[in-house]
CSV table of C-alpha atoms and ligand atoms in Angstrom, one decimal:
chain,number,residue,atom,x,y,z
G,9,MET,CA,-8.8,-76.2,-5.5
G,10,LEU,CA,-12.6,-75.8,-5.6
G,11,THR,CA,-14.5,-75.3,-2.3
G,12,LEU,CA,-18.3,-75.6,-2.1
G,13,GLY,CA,-19.6,-73.4,0.8
G,14,ILE,CA,-22.9,-74.0,2.4
G,15,GLU,CA,-24.6,-71.6,4.9
G,16,THR,CA,-27.9,-72.2,6.8
G,17,SER,CA,-27.3,-70.7,10.2
G,18,CYS,CA,-30.3,-68.4,10.3
G,19,ASP,CA,-32.9,-67.6,7.7
G,20,ASP,CA,-30.8,-67.5,4.4
G,21,THR,CA,-30.1,-70.6,2.5
G,22,ALA,CA,-26.8,-69.9,0.7
G,23,ALA,CA,-24.2,-71.8,-1.3
G,24,ALA,CA,-21.1,-70.7,-3.3
G,25,VAL,CA,-18.2,-72.2,-5.2
G,26,LEU,CA,-14.8,-70.7,-4.6
G,27,LYS,CA,-11.6,-71.4,-6.6
G,28,ASP,CA,-8.6,-71.3,-4.3
G,29,CYS,CA,-8.9,-68.4,-1.9
G,30,ASP,CA,-9.7,-65.6,-4.2
G,31,SER,CA,-11.7,-66.5,-7.2
G,32,LEU,CA,-15.5,-66.6,-6.5
G,33,LEU,CA,-17.2,-68.7,-9.3
G,34,SER,CA,-20.7,-68.4,-7.9
G,35,SER,CA,-22.7,-67.3,-4.9
G,36,VAL,CA,-26.4,-68.0,-4.5
G,37,ILE,CA,-28.6,-66.8,-1.7
G,38,SER,CA,-32.3,-67.7,-1.1
G,39,SER,CA,-33.8,-65.2,1.4
G,40,GLN,CA,-36.7,-66.1,3.6
G,41,ASP,CA,-37.6,-62.5,4.4
G,42,GLN,CA,-41.0,-62.8,2.7
G,43,ILE,CA,-41.9,-65.7,5.0
G,44,HIS,CA,-40.8,-64.1,8.3
G,45,THR,CA,-41.9,-60.6,7.6
G,46,ARG,CA,-45.5,-61.1,8.8
G,47,PHE,CA,-44.2,-62.4,12.1
G,48,GLY,CA,-41.8,-59.4,12.6
G,49,GLY,CA,-38.8,-61.7,13.1
G,50,VAL,CA,-37.4,-65.1,12.3
G,51,VAL,CA,-39.6,-68.1,13.3
G,52,PRO,CA,-37.1,-70.9,13.8
G,53,GLU,CA,-39.4,-73.8,12.9
G,54,LEU,CA,-40.4,-72.1,9.6
G,55,ALA,CA,-36.7,-71.2,8.9
G,56,SER,CA,-35.5,-74.8,9.2
G,57,ARG,CA,-38.5,-76.2,7.1
G,58,THR,CA,-37.7,-73.6,4.4
G,59,HIS,CA,-34.0,-74.6,4.4
G,60,LEU,CA,-35.1,-78.2,3.8
G,61,GLU,CA,-37.0,-77.1,0.7
G,62,SER,CA,-34.2,-74.8,-0.6
G,63,ILE,CA,-30.9,-76.6,0.2
G,64,VAL,CA,-30.9,-79.0,-2.8
G,65,PRO,CA,-31.9,-76.5,-5.5
G,66,ILE,CA,-29.6,-73.7,-4.1
G,67,VAL,CA,-26.5,-76.0,-4.0
G,68,ARG,CA,-27.4,-77.2,-7.6
G,69,GLU,CA,-27.7,-73.6,-8.8
G,70,ALA,CA,-24.4,-72.7,-7.2
G,71,LEU,CA,-22.7,-75.6,-9.0
G,72,ASP,CA,-24.5,-74.8,-12.3
G,73,ARG,CA,-23.6,-71.1,-12.2
G,74,ALA,CA,-19.9,-72.0,-11.5
G,75,CYS,CA,-20.1,-74.4,-14.5
G,76,VAL,CA,-18.8,-77.3,-12.4
G,77,THR,CA,-20.2,-80.6,-11.1
G,78,LEU,CA,-19.7,-82.3,-7.7
G,79,LYS,CA,-16.9,-84.3,-9.3
G,80,ASP,CA,-14.9,-81.1,-9.6
G,81,ILE,CA,-15.3,-80.1,-5.9
G,82,ASP,CA,-12.3,-80.7,-3.6
G,83,LEU,CA,-13.8,-79.6,-0.3
G,84,ILE,CA,-17.2,-79.1,1.3
G,85,SER,CA,-17.3,-76.3,3.8
G,86,VAL,CA,-20.4,-75.8,5.9
G,87,THR,CA,-21.5,-73.6,8.9
G,88,GLN,CA,-21.4,-75.8,12.0
G,89,GLY,CA,-22.4,-72.9,14.4
G,90,PRO,CA,-23.4,-70.6,15.9
G,91,GLY,CA,-27.0,-70.0,14.9
G,92,LEU,CA,-30.5,-71.5,15.2
G,93,ILE,CA,-30.0,-75.2,15.9
G,94,GLY,CA,-32.8,-76.4,13.5
G,95,SER,CA,-31.5,-74.2,10.7
G,96,LEU,CA,-27.8,-75.3,11.2
G,97,LEU,CA,-28.9,-79.0,11.3
G,98,VAL,CA,-30.3,-78.8,7.8
G,99,GLY,CA,-27.1,-77.5,6.2
G,100,PHE,CA,-24.7,-79.5,8.4
G,101,SER,CA,-26.6,-82.8,7.9
G,102,TYR,CA,-26.9,-82.2,4.2
G,103,ALA,CA,-23.2,-81.5,3.9
G,104,LYS,CA,-22.2,-84.5,5.9
G,105,ALA,CA,-24.4,-86.8,3.7
G,106,LEU,CA,-23.0,-85.2,0.5
G,107,SER,CA,-19.4,-85.7,1.8
G,108,TYR,CA,-20.2,-89.3,2.8
G,109,VAL,CA,-21.5,-90.3,-0.5
G,110,THR,CA,-19.1,-88.4,-2.7
G,111,ARG,CA,-16.0,-88.9,-0.4
G,112,ILE,CA,-15.3,-85.1,-0.7
G,113,PRO,CA,-13.6,-84.0,2.5
G,114,LEU,CA,-15.8,-82.0,4.9
G,115,VAL,CA,-15.0,-79.1,7.1
G,116,GLY,CA,-17.4,-77.5,9.6
G,117,VAL,CA,-16.6,-73.8,10.2
G,118,ASP,CA,-17.6,-71.2,12.7
G,119,HIS,CA,-20.0,-68.7,11.2
G,120,MET,CA,-18.0,-65.9,12.9
G,121,ALA,CA,-14.9,-67.0,11.0
G,122,GLY,CA,-16.8,-66.5,7.8
G,123,HIS,CA,-17.7,-62.9,8.8
G,124,LEU,CA,-14.1,-62.2,10.0
G,125,LEU,CA,-12.7,-63.3,6.6
G,126,ALA,CA,-15.4,-62.0,4.2
G,127,VAL,CA,-13.3,-59.0,3.5
G,128,PHE,CA,-10.7,-61.3,1.8
G,129,LEU,CA,-13.3,-61.9,-1.0
G,130,GLU,CA,-12.6,-58.3,-2.1
G,131,GLU,CA,-9.7,-57.2,-4.3
G,132,ASP,CA,-8.3,-54.9,-1.6
G,133,LYS,CA,-7.3,-57.2,1.3
G,134,PRO,CA,-6.1,-56.2,4.7
G,135,ALA,CA,-2.8,-57.3,6.3
G,136,PHE,CA,-2.7,-59.1,9.7
G,137,PRO,CA,-3.1,-58.3,12.5
G,138,TYR,CA,-6.4,-56.4,12.4
G,139,ILE,CA,-9.3,-55.4,14.7
G,140,ALA,CA,-12.6,-56.7,13.4
G,141,LEU,CA,-16.0,-55.5,14.4
G,142,ILE,CA,-18.6,-58.2,13.6
G,143,VAL,CA,-22.1,-57.0,14.0
G,144,SER,CA,-25.2,-59.0,12.9
G,145,GLY,CA,-28.6,-60.1,14.0
G,146,GLY,CA,-27.0,-62.7,16.3
G,147,THR,CA,-23.9,-61.0,17.5
G,148,SER,CA,-21.9,-57.8,18.2
G,149,SER,CA,-18.3,-58.7,18.9
G,150,ILE,CA,-14.8,-57.2,18.6
G,151,TYR,CA,-12.0,-59.6,17.7
G,152,LEU,CA,-8.2,-59.3,17.2
G,153,ALA,CA,-7.4,-61.3,14.0
G,154,ARG,CA,-3.8,-62.5,13.9
G,155,SER,CA,-4.1,-64.9,10.9
G,156,HIS,CA,-6.8,-66.5,8.7
G,157,THR,CA,-7.4,-69.0,11.5
G,158,SER,CA,-6.4,-67.2,14.7
G,159,PHE,CA,-8.9,-64.9,16.4
G,160,SER,CA,-9.1,-63.6,19.9
G,161,LEU,CA,-12.5,-62.3,21.3
G,162,LEU,CA,-11.9,-58.9,22.9
G,163,GLY,CA,-15.5,-57.9,23.6
G,164,ARG,CA,-19.1,-58.9,22.9
G,165,THR,CA,-22.6,-57.9,23.6
G,166,ARG,CA,-24.0,-58.7,27.1
G,167,ASP,CA,-27.6,-58.7,25.8
G,168,ASP,CA,-29.0,-57.8,22.4
G,169,ALA,CA,-26.9,-57.9,19.3
G,170,ALA,CA,-26.9,-54.6,17.3
G,171,GLY,CA,-28.9,-56.1,14.4
G,172,GLU,CA,-31.4,-57.5,16.9
G,173,ALA,CA,-31.8,-54.0,18.4
G,174,PHE,CA,-32.4,-52.6,14.9
G,175,ASP,CA,-35.0,-55.4,14.2
G,176,LYS,CA,-36.8,-54.9,17.5
G,177,VAL,CA,-36.9,-51.1,17.2
G,178,ALA,CA,-38.3,-51.5,13.7
G,179,LYS,CA,-41.0,-53.8,15.0
G,180,LEU,CA,-42.1,-51.4,17.7
G,181,LEU,CA,-42.2,-48.6,15.1
G,182,GLY,CA,-44.4,-50.8,12.9
G,183,LEU,CA,-41.6,-51.2,10.2
G,184,PRO,CA,-41.4,-54.5,8.4
G,185,TYR,CA,-38.7,-57.3,9.0
G,186,PRO,CA,-35.8,-57.2,8.5
G,187,GLY,CA,-35.7,-54.0,10.4
G,188,GLY,CA,-32.1,-52.9,9.9
G,189,PRO,CA,-32.4,-51.7,6.3
G,190,ARG,CA,-35.8,-50.1,7.0
G,191,VAL,CA,-34.6,-48.2,10.0
G,192,SER,CA,-31.5,-47.1,8.1
G,193,ALA,CA,-33.7,-45.9,5.2
G,194,GLU,CA,-36.0,-43.9,7.5
G,195,ALA,CA,-32.9,-42.5,9.3
G,196,SER,CA,-31.6,-41.0,6.1
G,197,SER,CA,-34.3,-38.3,6.2
G,198,GLY,CA,-34.2,-37.8,10.0
G,199,ASN,CA,-32.3,-35.6,12.5
G,200,SER,CA,-29.9,-37.8,14.5
G,201,ALA,CA,-29.7,-35.1,17.3
G,202,ALA,CA,-33.5,-34.9,17.7
G,203,ILE,CA,-33.7,-37.4,20.6
G,204,LYS,CA,-31.0,-38.0,23.2
G,205,PHE,CA,-31.0,-41.8,23.5
G,206,PRO,CA,-28.5,-43.4,25.9
G,207,ARG,CA,-25.2,-44.9,25.0
G,208,ALA,CA,-24.1,-47.9,27.2
G,209,TRP,CA,-20.3,-47.4,27.5
G,210,LEU,CA,-20.1,-50.1,30.3
G,211,GLY,CA,-16.9,-48.5,31.6
G,212,ARG,CA,-16.2,-46.8,34.8
G,213,SER,CA,-15.8,-43.4,33.3
G,214,LEU,CA,-15.6,-41.6,30.0
G,215,SER,CA,-14.7,-38.1,28.8
G,216,ILE,CA,-17.2,-35.9,27.0
G,217,HIS,CA,-16.0,-32.7,25.4
G,218,GLY,CA,-12.7,-33.1,27.4
G,219,SER,CA,-14.4,-33.2,30.8
G,220,HIS,CA,-14.5,-36.3,32.9
G,221,VAL,CA,-18.0,-37.8,33.6
G,222,SER,CA,-18.7,-40.7,35.9
G,223,SER,CA,-21.0,-43.2,34.3
G,224,ILE,CA,-24.1,-44.4,36.3
G,225,SER,CA,-24.0,-47.8,37.9
G,226,GLY,CA,-26.3,-49.6,40.3
G,227,VAL,CA,-25.4,-50.7,43.8
G,228,ARG,CA,-25.9,-54.4,43.9
G,229,ASP,CA,-25.5,-55.3,40.3
G,230,PRO,CA,-23.9,-52.5,38.3
G,231,GLY,CA,-25.3,-53.8,34.9
G,232,PRO,CA,-24.9,-51.6,31.9
G,233,SER,CA,-23.9,-48.1,32.8
G,234,MET,CA,-25.4,-45.4,30.7
G,235,ALA,CA,-24.6,-41.8,29.7
G,236,CYS,CA,-26.5,-39.6,27.3
G,237,ALA,CA,-24.3,-37.9,24.8
G,238,SER,CA,-26.1,-38.0,21.5
G,239,THR,CA,-24.6,-34.8,20.1
G,240,THR,CA,-21.3,-34.6,22.0
G,241,ALA,CA,-17.9,-35.9,21.0
G,242,VAL,CA,-16.9,-38.8,23.2
G,243,SER,CA,-13.5,-40.3,23.6
G,244,LEU,CA,-13.0,-43.5,25.5
G,245,SER,CA,-10.0,-43.9,27.8
G,246,ALA,CA,-8.0,-47.0,27.0
G,247,GLU,CA,-7.5,-48.2,30.6
G,248,GLU,CA,-11.0,-47.8,31.9
G,249,ASP,CA,-13.6,-48.7,29.4
G,250,SER,CA,-14.9,-52.2,28.5
G,251,LEU,CA,-15.0,-53.5,24.9
G,252,ASP,CA,-18.4,-55.2,25.7
G,253,PHE,CA,-21.6,-53.8,24.3
G,254,SER,CA,-25.2,-53.6,25.7
G,255,PHE,CA,-28.1,-52.5,23.5
G,256,SER,CA,-31.2,-53.6,25.5
G,257,GLY,CA,-31.3,-50.4,27.5
G,258,LEU,CA,-31.3,-48.3,24.2
G,259,LYS,CA,-34.2,-50.4,22.8
G,260,THR,CA,-36.2,-49.9,26.1
G,261,SER,CA,-35.4,-46.1,25.8
G,262,VAL,CA,-36.9,-46.0,22.3
G,263,LEU,CA,-40.0,-47.8,23.6
G,264,ASN,CA,-40.4,-45.4,26.5
G,265,HIS,CA,-40.0,-42.4,24.1
G,266,CYS,CA,-42.8,-43.8,21.9
G,267,ASN,CA,-45.1,-44.5,24.8
G,268,GLN,CA,-44.5,-41.1,26.4
G,269,SER,CA,-45.1,-39.3,23.1
G,270,ARG,CA,-48.3,-41.3,22.5
G,271,GLN,CA,-49.6,-40.5,26.0
G,272,ALA,CA,-48.8,-36.8,25.5
G,273,GLY,CA,-50.6,-36.9,22.1
G,274,ILE,CA,-47.4,-36.1,20.2
G,275,PRO,CA,-47.2,-37.8,16.9
G,276,LEU,CA,-44.1,-40.0,16.4
G,277,HIS,CA,-41.6,-38.6,14.0
G,278,ILE,CA,-40.3,-42.0,12.6
G,279,PRO,CA,-37.3,-40.6,10.7
G,280,ASP,CA,-36.0,-38.6,13.7
G,281,ILE,CA,-36.5,-41.7,16.0
G,282,CYS,CA,-34.6,-43.9,13.6
G,283,ALA,CA,-31.8,-41.4,13.0
G,284,SER,CA,-31.3,-40.8,16.7
G,285,PHE,CA,-31.5,-44.5,17.6
G,286,GLN,CA,-29.1,-45.4,14.7
G,287,GLU,CA,-26.6,-42.7,15.9
G,288,ALA,CA,-26.6,-44.1,19.4
G,289,ILE,CA,-25.7,-47.6,18.1
G,290,VAL,CA,-23.2,-46.4,15.6
G,291,GLU,CA,-21.4,-44.1,18.0
G,292,VAL,CA,-20.8,-46.9,20.5
G,293,LEU,CA,-19.8,-49.4,17.8
G,294,VAL,CA,-17.3,-47.0,16.3
G,295,GLU,CA,-15.7,-45.7,19.5
G,296,LYS,CA,-15.3,-49.2,21.0
G,297,THR,CA,-13.7,-50.5,17.9
G,298,VAL,CA,-11.3,-47.6,17.7
G,299,LEU,CA,-10.5,-48.1,21.4
G,300,ALA,CA,-9.7,-51.8,20.8
G,301,ALA,CA,-7.3,-50.8,18.0
G,302,ARG,CA,-5.7,-48.2,20.3
G,303,LYS,CA,-5.4,-50.6,23.2
G,304,HIS,CA,-3.7,-53.3,21.1
G,305,ASN,CA,-1.8,-50.8,18.9
G,306,ILE,CA,-3.3,-52.2,15.7
G,307,GLN,CA,-3.4,-50.0,12.6
G,308,THR,CA,-6.1,-51.9,10.6
G,309,ILE,CA,-9.8,-52.2,11.2
G,310,VAL,CA,-12.2,-54.5,9.4
G,311,LEU,CA,-16.0,-54.6,9.5
G,312,GLY,CA,-18.2,-57.7,9.0
G,313,GLY,CA,-21.8,-58.9,9.6
G,314,GLY,CA,-25.2,-57.7,8.3
G,315,VAL,CA,-25.2,-54.4,10.3
G,316,SER,CA,-21.9,-53.4,8.6
G,317,ALA,CA,-24.0,-52.9,5.5
G,318,ASN,CA,-25.4,-49.8,7.4
G,319,PRO,CA,-24.3,-46.7,5.4
G,320,ARG,CA,-24.1,-44.5,8.5
G,321,LEU,CA,-21.8,-47.1,10.3
G,322,ARG,CA,-19.6,-47.3,7.3
G,323,GLU,CA,-19.4,-43.5,6.9
G,324,SER,CA,-18.8,-42.9,10.6
G,325,MET,CA,-16.1,-45.6,11.0
G,326,SER,CA,-14.4,-44.3,7.9
G,327,LYS,CA,-14.2,-40.8,9.3
G,328,ARG,CA,-12.9,-42.0,12.7
G,329,CYS,CA,-10.3,-44.2,11.0
G,330,GLN,CA,-9.1,-41.2,9.0
G,331,GLN,CA,-8.8,-39.2,12.2
G,332,GLU,CA,-6.9,-42.0,13.9
G,333,GLU,CA,-4.8,-42.8,10.8
G,334,LYS,CA,-6.0,-46.3,10.7
G,335,ALA,CA,-6.8,-48.3,7.5
G,336,LEU,CA,-10.4,-49.5,7.2
G,337,PHE,CA,-11.5,-52.5,5.1
G,338,VAL,CA,-15.2,-53.1,4.6
G,339,PRO,CA,-16.7,-55.9,2.4
G,340,ARG,CA,-19.5,-54.9,-0.1
G,341,PRO,CA,-22.9,-55.2,1.5
G,342,SER,CA,-23.7,-58.6,-0.1
G,343,PHE,CA,-20.6,-60.1,1.6
G,344,CYS,CA,-21.6,-58.4,5.0
G,345,THR,CA,-24.9,-60.3,5.2
G,346,ASP,CA,-24.9,-64.1,5.4
G,347,ASN,CA,-23.5,-65.8,2.3
G,348,GLY,CA,-21.9,-69.1,1.2
G,349,ALA,CA,-18.8,-67.4,-0.2
G,350,MET,CA,-17.4,-66.5,3.2
G,351,ILE,CA,-18.1,-70.0,4.5
G,352,ALA,CA,-16.2,-71.5,1.5
G,353,LEU,CA,-13.3,-69.1,2.2
G,354,ALA,CA,-13.2,-69.9,5.9
G,355,GLY,CA,-13.3,-73.7,5.0
G,356,PHE,CA,-10.4,-73.2,2.6
G,357,TYR,CA,-8.2,-71.8,5.4
G,358,TYR,CA,-9.4,-74.4,8.0
G,359,ALA,CA,-8.4,-77.2,5.6
G,360,ARG,CA,-5.1,-75.5,4.9
G,361,ASP,CA,-4.4,-75.8,8.6
G,362,ALA,CA,-5.4,-79.5,8.4
G,363,LYS,CA,-8.6,-79.0,10.3
G,364,THR,CA,-11.2,-81.6,9.3
G,365,THR,CA,-14.7,-82.5,10.6
G,366,SER,CA,-15.8,-86.1,11.3
G,367,TYR,CA,-19.3,-87.3,10.6
G,368,ASP,CA,-20.0,-87.8,14.4
G,369,GLN,CA,-19.7,-84.1,15.1
G,370,ASP,CA,-22.7,-82.0,15.8
G,371,VAL,CA,-23.8,-78.3,15.3
G,372,TYR,CA,-23.5,-75.8,18.1
G,373,SER,CA,-25.5,-72.7,19.0
G,374,ARG,CA,-22.7,-70.5,20.6
G,375,SER,CA,-19.6,-69.4,18.7
G,376,GLN,CA,-16.4,-71.3,19.6
G,377,LEU,CA,-14.2,-68.4,18.6
D,5,KG4,O1,-25.2,-61.2,9.2
D,5,KG4,P1,-26.6,-61.3,8.9
D,5,KG4,O2,-27.1,-61.4,7.5
D,5,KG4,O3,-27.3,-62.5,9.7
D,5,KG4,C1,-27.1,-62.8,11.0
D,5,KG4,O4,-26.1,-63.6,11.2
D,5,KG4,O5,-27.8,-62.3,11.8
D,5,KG4,O6,-27.3,-60.0,9.6
D,5,KG4,C2,-28.6,-59.7,9.6
D,5,KG4,C3,-28.9,-58.5,10.5
D,5,KG4,C4,-30.3,-58.2,10.7
D,5,KG4,O7,-30.5,-57.9,12.0
D,5,KG4,C5,-30.5,-56.9,9.8
D,5,KG4,O8,-31.6,-56.1,10.3
D,5,KG4,C6,-29.2,-56.3,9.9
D,5,KG4,O9,-28.3,-57.3,9.9
D,5,KG4,N1,-29.0,-55.3,8.8
D,5,KG4,C7,-28.8,-54.0,9.0
D,5,KG4,C8,-28.7,-53.4,7.7
D,5,KG4,N2,-28.7,-54.5,6.8
D,5,KG4,C9,-28.9,-55.6,7.5
D,5,KG4,N3,-28.8,-53.3,10.1
D,5,KG4,C10,-28.7,-51.9,10.0
D,5,KG4,N4,-28.6,-51.3,8.8
D,5,KG4,C11,-28.6,-52.0,7.6
D,5,KG4,N5,-28.4,-51.4,6.5
């Protein structure tokens, strides 16, 4: 069975041809980074216009590289949501039209299902159930995956996604878009303990170095509770701590640090700021994922989404998984960021469960998983 996967949820136009569930024949991605970099972030109108220009040549290239034609394709799988509505509409409308004229069955898949399953594009595949941390520019969520089509959301960001925080911090430091890889590159020569940025644990309490510390909360609306622990070992208690994330306070804290340094005439040390900021994000992502695995007694952890290309996150999660005797599965970086292969794979499993998409369906901006 050959599946054509089409992905246009944000700023990458991507298409891939997948044979059955494990043989990737082609994967083509057209990045719009050059277009958006001068604005410091994705401009939705420009993104959808650029998808319009790219979609036909990218799909053609994916078919050519796989040495197949549309006549060989058995299923068209396309991202239906979540994402930027204008961007999603280009891929979804194109896929609907292609399906209508060719009579190839169509399935619209949730972008998050693609990230949750991307690890199955690798040789080394996890067994179900597993805990998945999906971190990208649009989301930071923890799921319990029970099968290729059954996922339960355990926690998610209450404000900024981790990738969004990386991108916004990069922008305020004058680093170009997309910020994640730039911040990560700067961080590699910085000291992660140089600045004590806050960690939002969002729980009622946490233990640091074995002692119990109450986290700070407001009176009327507690909001995100914070605790500074940049160099200390933190272990979250299974009963008391939330699996939700919050990164907007951390971003504001970086901004305050920069403003205070400038006012005091102290030059900014970009590598130290990046390393300290990155460590604050990574520590929370790792500890909450491990907590989810402990709470649900799951032995396997999977990473997905653009931020899971971050070397420090991969290293830190790997270390913690070894300590906790959990198995860790991480796709290669090109399968972490948006791609058509994961959408083809998700579509394969949706279709296997007899899920189809009718032509009167529409795109959606919030994940339905
Ligand atoms: O999954 P993805 O390609 O697209 C979305 O669905 O958003 O993720 C893109 C996000 C961007 O915010 C980008 O800055 C971030 O992933 N990212 C990284 C790294 N590579 C990409 N963040 C931190 N470190 C990286 N190495």
